[in-house]
Short mmCIF file of C-alpha atoms and ligand atoms in Angstrom, two decimals:
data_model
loop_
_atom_site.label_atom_id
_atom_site.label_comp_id
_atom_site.label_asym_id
_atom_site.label_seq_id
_atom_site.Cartn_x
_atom_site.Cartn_y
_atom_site.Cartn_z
CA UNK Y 24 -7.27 2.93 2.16
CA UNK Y 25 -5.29 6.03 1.53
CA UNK Y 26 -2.16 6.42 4.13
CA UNK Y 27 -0.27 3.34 5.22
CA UNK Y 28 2.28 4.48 7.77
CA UNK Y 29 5.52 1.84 8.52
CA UNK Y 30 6.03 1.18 12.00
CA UNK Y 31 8.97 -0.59 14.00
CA UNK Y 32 8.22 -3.69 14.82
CA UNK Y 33 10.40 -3.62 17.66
CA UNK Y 34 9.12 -0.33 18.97
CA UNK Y 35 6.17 -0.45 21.24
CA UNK Y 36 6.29 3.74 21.75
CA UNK Y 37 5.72 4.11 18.20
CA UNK Y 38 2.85 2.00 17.94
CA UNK Y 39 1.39 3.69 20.60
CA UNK Y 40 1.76 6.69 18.64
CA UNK Y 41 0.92 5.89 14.98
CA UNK Y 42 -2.58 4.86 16.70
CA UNK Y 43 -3.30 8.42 17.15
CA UNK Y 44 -1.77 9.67 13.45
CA UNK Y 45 -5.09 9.01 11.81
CA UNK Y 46 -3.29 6.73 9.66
CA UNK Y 47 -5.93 4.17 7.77
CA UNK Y 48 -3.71 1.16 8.09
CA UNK Y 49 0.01 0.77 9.82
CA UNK Y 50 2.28 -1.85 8.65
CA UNK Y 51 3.99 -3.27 12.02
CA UNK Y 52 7.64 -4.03 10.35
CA UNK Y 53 9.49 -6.62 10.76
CA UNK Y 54 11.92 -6.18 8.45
CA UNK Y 55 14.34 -3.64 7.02
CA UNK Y 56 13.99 -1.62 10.31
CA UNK Y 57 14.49 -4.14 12.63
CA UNK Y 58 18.04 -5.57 13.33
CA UNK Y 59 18.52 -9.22 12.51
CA UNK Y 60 19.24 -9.24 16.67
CA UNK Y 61 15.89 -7.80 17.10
CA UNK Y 62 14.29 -9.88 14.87
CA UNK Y 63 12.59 -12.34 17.77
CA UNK Y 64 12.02 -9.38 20.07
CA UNK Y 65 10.05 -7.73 17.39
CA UNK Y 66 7.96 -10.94 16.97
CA UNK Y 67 6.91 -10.60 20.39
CA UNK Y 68 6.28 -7.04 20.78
CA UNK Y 69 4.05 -7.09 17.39
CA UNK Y 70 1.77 -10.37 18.32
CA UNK Y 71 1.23 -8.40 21.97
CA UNK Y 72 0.54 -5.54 20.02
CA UNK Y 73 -2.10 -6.68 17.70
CA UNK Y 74 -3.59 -9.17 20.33
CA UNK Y 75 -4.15 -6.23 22.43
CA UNK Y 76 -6.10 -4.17 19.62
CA UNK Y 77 -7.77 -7.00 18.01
CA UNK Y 78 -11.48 -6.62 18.73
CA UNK Y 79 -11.46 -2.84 18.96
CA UNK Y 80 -13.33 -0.65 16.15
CA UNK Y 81 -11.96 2.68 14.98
CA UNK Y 82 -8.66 1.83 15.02
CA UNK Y 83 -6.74 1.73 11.73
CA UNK Y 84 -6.14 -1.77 9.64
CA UNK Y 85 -3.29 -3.39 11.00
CA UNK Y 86 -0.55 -5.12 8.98
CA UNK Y 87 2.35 -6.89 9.46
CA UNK Y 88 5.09 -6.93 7.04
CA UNK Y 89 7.50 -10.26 7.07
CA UNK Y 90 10.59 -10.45 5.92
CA UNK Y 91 11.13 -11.30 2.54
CA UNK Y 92 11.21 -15.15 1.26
CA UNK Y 93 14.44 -15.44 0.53
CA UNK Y 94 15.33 -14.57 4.50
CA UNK Y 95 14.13 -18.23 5.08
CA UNK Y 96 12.25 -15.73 8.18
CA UNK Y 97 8.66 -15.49 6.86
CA UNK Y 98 6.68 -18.81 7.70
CA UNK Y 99 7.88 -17.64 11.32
CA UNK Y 100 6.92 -14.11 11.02
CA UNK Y 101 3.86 -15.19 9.81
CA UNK Y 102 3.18 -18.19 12.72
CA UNK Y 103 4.31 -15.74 15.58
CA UNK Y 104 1.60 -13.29 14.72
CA UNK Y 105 -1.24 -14.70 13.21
CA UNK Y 106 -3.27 -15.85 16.50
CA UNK Y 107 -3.27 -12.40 17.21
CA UNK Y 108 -5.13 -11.78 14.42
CA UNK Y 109 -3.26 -9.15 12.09
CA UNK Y 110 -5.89 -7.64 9.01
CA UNK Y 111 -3.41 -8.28 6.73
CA UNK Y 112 0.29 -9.14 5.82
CA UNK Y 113 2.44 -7.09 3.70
CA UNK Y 114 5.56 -8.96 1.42
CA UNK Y 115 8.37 -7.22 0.96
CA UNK Y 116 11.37 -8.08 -2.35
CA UNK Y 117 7.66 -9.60 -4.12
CA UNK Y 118 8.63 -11.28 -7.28
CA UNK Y 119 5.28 -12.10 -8.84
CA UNK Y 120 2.12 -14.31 -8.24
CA UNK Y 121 4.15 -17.40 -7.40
CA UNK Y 122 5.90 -15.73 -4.42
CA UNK Y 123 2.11 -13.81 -3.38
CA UNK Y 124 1.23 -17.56 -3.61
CA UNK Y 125 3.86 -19.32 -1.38
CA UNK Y 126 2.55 -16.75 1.16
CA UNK Y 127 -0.95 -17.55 0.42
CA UNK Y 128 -0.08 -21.23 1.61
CA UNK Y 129 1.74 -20.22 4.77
CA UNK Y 130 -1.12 -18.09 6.15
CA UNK Y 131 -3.43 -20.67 5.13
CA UNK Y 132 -1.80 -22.93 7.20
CA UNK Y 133 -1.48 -20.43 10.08
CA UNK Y 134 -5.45 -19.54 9.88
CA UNK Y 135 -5.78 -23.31 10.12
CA UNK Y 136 -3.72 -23.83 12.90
CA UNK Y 137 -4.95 -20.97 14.90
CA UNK Y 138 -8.80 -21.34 13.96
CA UNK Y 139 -8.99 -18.10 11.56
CA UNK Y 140 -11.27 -18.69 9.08
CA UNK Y 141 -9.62 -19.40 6.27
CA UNK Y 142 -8.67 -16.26 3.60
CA UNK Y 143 -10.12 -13.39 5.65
CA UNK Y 144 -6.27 -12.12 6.02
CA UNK Y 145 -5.41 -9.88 3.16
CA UNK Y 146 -1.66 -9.42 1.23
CA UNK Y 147 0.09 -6.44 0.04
CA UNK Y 148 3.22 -6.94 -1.46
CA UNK Y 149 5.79 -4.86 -2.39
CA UNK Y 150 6.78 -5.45 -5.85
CA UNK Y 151 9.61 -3.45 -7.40
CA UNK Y 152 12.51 -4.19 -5.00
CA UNK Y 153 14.24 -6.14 -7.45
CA UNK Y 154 15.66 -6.17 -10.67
CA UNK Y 155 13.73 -9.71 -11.13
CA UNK Y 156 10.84 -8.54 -9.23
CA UNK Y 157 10.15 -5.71 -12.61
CA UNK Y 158 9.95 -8.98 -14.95
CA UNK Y 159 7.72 -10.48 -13.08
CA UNK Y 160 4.60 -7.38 -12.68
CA UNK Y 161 2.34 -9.12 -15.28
CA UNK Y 162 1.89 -12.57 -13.15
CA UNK Y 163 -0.01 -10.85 -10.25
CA UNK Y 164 -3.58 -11.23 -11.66
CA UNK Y 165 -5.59 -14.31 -10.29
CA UNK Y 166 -2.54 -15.19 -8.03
CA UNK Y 167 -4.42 -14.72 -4.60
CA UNK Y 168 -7.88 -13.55 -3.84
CA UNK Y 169 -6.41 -11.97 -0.99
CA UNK Y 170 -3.93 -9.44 -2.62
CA UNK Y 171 -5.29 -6.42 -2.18
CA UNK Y 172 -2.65 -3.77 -3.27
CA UNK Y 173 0.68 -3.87 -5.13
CA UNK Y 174 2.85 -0.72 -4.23
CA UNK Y 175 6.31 0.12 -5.33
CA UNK Y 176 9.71 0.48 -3.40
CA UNK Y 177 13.02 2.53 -4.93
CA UNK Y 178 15.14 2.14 -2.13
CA UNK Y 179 15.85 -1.84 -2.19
CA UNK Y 180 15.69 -1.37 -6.10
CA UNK Y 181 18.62 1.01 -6.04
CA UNK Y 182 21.22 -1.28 -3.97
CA UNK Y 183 19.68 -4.16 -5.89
CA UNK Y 184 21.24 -2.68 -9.09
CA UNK Y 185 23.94 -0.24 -8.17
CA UNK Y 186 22.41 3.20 -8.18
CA UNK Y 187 23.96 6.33 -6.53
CA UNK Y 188 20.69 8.13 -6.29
CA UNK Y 189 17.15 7.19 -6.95
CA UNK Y 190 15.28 10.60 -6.86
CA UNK Y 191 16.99 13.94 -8.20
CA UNK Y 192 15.71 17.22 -5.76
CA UNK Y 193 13.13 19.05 -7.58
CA UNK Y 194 12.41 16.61 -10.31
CA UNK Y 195 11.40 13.45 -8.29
CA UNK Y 196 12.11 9.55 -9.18
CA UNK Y 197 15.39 9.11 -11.83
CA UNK Y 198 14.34 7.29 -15.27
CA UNK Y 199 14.42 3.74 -13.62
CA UNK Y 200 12.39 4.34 -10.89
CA UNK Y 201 10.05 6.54 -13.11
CA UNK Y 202 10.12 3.13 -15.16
CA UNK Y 203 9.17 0.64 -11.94
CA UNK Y 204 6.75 3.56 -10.94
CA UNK Y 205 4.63 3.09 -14.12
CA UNK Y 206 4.83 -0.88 -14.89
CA UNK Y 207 3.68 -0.97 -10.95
CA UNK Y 208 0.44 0.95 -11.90
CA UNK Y 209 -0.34 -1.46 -14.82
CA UNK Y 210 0.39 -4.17 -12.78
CA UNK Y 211 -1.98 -2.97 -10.11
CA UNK Y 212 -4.25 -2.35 -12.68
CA UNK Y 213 -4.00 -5.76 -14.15
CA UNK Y 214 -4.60 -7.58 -10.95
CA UNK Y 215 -7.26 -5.09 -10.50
CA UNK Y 216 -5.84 -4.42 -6.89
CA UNK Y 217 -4.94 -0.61 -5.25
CA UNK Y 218 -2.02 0.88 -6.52
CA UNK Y 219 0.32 2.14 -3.74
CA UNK Y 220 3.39 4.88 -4.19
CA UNK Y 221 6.22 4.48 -2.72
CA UNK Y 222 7.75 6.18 0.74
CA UNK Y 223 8.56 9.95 0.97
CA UNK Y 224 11.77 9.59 2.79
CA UNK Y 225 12.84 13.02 3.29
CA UNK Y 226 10.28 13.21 5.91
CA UNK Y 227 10.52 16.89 6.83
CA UNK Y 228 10.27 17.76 3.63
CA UNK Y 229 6.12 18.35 3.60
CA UNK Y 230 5.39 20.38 0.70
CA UNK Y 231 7.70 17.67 -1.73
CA UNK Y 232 5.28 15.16 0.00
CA UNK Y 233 2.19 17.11 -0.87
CA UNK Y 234 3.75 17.71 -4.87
CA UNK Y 235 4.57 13.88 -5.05
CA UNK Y 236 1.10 12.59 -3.75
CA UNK Y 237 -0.46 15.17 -6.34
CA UNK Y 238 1.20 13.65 -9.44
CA UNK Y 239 0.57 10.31 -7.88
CA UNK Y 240 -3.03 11.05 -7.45
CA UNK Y 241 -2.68 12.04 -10.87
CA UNK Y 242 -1.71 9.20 -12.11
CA UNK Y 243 -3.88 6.56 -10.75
CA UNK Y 244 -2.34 6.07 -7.17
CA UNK Y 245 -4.75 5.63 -4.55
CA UNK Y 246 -2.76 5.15 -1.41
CA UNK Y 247 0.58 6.05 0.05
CA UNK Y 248 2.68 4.65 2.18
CA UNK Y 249 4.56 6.73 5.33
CA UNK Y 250 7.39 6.17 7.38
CA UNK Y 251 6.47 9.02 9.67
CA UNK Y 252 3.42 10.30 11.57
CA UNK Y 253 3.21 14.39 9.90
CA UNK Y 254 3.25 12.45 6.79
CA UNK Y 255 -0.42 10.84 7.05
CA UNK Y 256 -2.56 14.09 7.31
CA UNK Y 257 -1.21 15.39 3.74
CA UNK Y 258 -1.60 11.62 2.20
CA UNK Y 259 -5.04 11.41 3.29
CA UNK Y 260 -6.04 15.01 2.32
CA UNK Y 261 -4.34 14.47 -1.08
CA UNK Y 262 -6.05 10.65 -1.76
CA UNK Y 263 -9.39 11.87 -0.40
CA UNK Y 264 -11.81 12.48 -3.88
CA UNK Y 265 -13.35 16.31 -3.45
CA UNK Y 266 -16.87 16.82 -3.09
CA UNK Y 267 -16.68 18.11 -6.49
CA UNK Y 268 -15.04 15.14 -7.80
CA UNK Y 269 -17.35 12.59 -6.24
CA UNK Y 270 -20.69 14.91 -7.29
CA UNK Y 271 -19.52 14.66 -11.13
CA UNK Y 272 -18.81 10.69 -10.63
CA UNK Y 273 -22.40 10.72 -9.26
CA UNK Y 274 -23.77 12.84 -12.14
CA UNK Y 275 -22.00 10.82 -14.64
CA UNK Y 276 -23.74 7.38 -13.22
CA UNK Y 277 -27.03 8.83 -12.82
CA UNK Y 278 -26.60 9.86 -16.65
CA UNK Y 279 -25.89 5.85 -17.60
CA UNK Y 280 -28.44 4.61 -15.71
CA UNK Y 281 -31.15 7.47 -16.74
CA UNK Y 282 -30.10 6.36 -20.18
CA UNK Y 283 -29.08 2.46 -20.30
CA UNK Y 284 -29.25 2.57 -24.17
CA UNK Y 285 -26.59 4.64 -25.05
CA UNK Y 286 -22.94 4.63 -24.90
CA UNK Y 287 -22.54 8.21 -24.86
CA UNK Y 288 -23.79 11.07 -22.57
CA UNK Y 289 -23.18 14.82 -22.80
CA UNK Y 290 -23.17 16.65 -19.09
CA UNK Y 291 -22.24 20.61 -18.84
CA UNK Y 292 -20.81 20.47 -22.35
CA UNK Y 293 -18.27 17.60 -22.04
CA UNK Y 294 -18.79 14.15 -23.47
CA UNK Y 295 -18.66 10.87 -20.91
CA UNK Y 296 -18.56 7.36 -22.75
CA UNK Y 297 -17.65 3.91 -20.55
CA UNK Y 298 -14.25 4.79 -19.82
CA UNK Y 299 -15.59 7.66 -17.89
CA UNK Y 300 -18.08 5.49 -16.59
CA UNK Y 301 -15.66 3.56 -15.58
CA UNK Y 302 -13.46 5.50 -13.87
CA UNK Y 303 -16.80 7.41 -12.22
CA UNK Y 304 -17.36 4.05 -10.30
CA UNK Y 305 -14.11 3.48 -9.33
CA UNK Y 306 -14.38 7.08 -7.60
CA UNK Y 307 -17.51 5.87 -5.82
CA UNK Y 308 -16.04 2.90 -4.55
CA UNK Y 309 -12.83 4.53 -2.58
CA UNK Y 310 -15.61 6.77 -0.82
CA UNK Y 311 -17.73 4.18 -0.15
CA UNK Y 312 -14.94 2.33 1.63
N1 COA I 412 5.35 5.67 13.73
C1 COA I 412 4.97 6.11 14.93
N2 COA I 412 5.60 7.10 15.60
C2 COA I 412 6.65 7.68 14.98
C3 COA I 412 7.08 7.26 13.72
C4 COA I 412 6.40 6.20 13.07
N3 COA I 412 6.76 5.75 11.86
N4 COA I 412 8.13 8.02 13.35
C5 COA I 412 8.34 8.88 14.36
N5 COA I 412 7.46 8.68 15.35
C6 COA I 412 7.32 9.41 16.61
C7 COA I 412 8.65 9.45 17.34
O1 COA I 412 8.78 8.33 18.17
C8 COA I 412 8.54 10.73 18.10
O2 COA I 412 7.75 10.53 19.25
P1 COA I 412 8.36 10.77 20.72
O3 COA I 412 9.03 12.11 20.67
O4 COA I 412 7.17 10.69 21.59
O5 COA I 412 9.32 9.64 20.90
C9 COA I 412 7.72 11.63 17.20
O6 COA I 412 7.03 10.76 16.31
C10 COA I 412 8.54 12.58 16.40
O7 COA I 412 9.55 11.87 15.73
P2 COA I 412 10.84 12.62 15.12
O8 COA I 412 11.73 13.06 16.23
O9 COA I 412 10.35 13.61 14.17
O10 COA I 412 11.52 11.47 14.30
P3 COA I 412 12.53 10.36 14.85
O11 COA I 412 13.93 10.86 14.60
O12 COA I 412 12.17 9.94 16.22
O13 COA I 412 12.24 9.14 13.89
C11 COA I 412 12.51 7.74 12.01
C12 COA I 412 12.63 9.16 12.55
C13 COA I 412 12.75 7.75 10.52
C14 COA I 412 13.51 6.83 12.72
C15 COA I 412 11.06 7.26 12.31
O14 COA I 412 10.19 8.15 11.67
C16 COA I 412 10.74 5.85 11.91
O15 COA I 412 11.07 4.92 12.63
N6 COA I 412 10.02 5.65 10.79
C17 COA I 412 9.63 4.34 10.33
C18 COA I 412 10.79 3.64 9.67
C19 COA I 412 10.39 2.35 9.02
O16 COA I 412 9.54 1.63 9.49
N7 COA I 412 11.01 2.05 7.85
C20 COA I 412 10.72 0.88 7.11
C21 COA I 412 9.93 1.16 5.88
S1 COA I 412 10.76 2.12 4.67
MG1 MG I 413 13.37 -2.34 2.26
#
């Protein structure tokens, strides 16, 4: 999964449209950009949504984000739309394992209920949205077989501890979202789940898009998440390995395998050992997916 593009809950036009934007997954929102007033409405319009796409192939994974625990909302978000069979739910304001666990229960319940089988629905979460949330990144491992990504967020961070500005033009994220960029990687890493950057909001602004998916990329970010259609082509063409990239992670595991015995292979005058291995298979996992 490379591009995950937000999507109204409450708006059935978009939908219609972030279909079409080639988009691997779309997270139908039922938070921040729905009005509380809105809130049932875009219940509705989301279960009709995914019950209308569920059996169909070649369409992108489709997730639903709740609103956050503390709304006292979720356990109804997460009733209304699970007969409809979403792939996946995505938790906004995360604060660790324990809250991707109280989740865990509630679809649990709702795949029950609605005769899902039980833990084929997947969780993102959203885990930096909070001051509380950053002291919390290390308890993510072994909290839920189904988290399957951890991404970060800057914009519920900044009103959650009084900052004017959470990105500086030119130079990208200010030191504390640099910060909650980095432990969000590790943490990712540590639950050995997809790390996910944050949202590009200046959405006309495509070539800061491409430069910010690069040093993502870069990084260890495998996936991006979009709040607007002529975002996706970029995030995909930035999070796709090149050919040339996936032929050296191919020549690198053919080396290890050729040679099971040692821990050390030379290939066109550069040195591999198992980190390289490592990372080699990691490579040929994302395209194999
Ligand atoms: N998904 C699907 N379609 C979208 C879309 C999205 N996220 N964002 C825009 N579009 C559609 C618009 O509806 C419009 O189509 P139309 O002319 O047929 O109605 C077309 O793309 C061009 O949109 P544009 O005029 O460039 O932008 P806009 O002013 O209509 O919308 C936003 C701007 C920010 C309101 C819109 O992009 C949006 O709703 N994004 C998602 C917001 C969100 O979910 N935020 C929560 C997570 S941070
Ligand atoms: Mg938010």
């Amino acid at each position: 999964m490379r591009s995950m593009l937000f999507v109204p809950g409450d708006s059935p036009r978009k939908m219609e449209k972030a279909l079409g934007s080639g988009a691997d997954a779309l997270i139908l929102d039922l938070e921040d950009s729905v009005a509380p007033s809105a809130k049932e409405a875009a219940r509705n319009i989301t279960a009709a949504f995914l019950a209308e796409q569920a059996g169909k192939s070649g369409r992108p994974a489709l997730l639903v984000r709740v609103n956050a625990l503390d709304t006292g909302l979720t356990g109804a978000d997460v009733d209304a739309v699970m007969p409809s069979r979403p792939d996946g739910f995505v938790l906004p304001k995360a604060e660790g394992g324990a809250s991707i666990q109280e989740l865990h229960v509630m679809m649990s319940v709702a795949e029950a209920h609605t005769g899902i089988e039980d833990g084929v629905t997947d969780i993102f979460a959203i885990a930096t949205e909070t001051a509380r949330g950053l002291f919390t990144l290390g308890t993510y491992a072994h909290s839920s077989p189904r988290l399957k990504g951890l991404a970060w967020g800057a914009e519920d961070l900044s009103a959650d501890i009084g900052a004017e500005t959470n990105r500086l033009p030119g130079t990208g994220a200010t030191e504390p979202f640099r910060i909650a960029r980095s432990m969000l990687l590790f943490a990712a890493a540590d639950a050995n789940v997809a790390a996910i950057d944050t949202v590009h909001v200046d959405f006309r602004d495509l070539d800061d898009l491409r430069n910010e998916c690069g040093e993502a990329r870069r990084d260890g970010f495998t996936a991006k998440m979009a709040i607007h259609p002529a975002q996706v082509p970029i995030i995909n063409e930035v999070f796709t390995p090149s050919p040339a990239e996936v032929e050296n992670a191919k020549a690198v595991v053919a080396a290890f395998s050729a040679n099971p015995d040692v821990g050390v292979v030379a290939i066109d005058g550069k040195m591999y050992d198992r980190p390289h291995l490592r990372r080699a298979q990691r490579i040929l996992a994302r395209v194999e997916k």
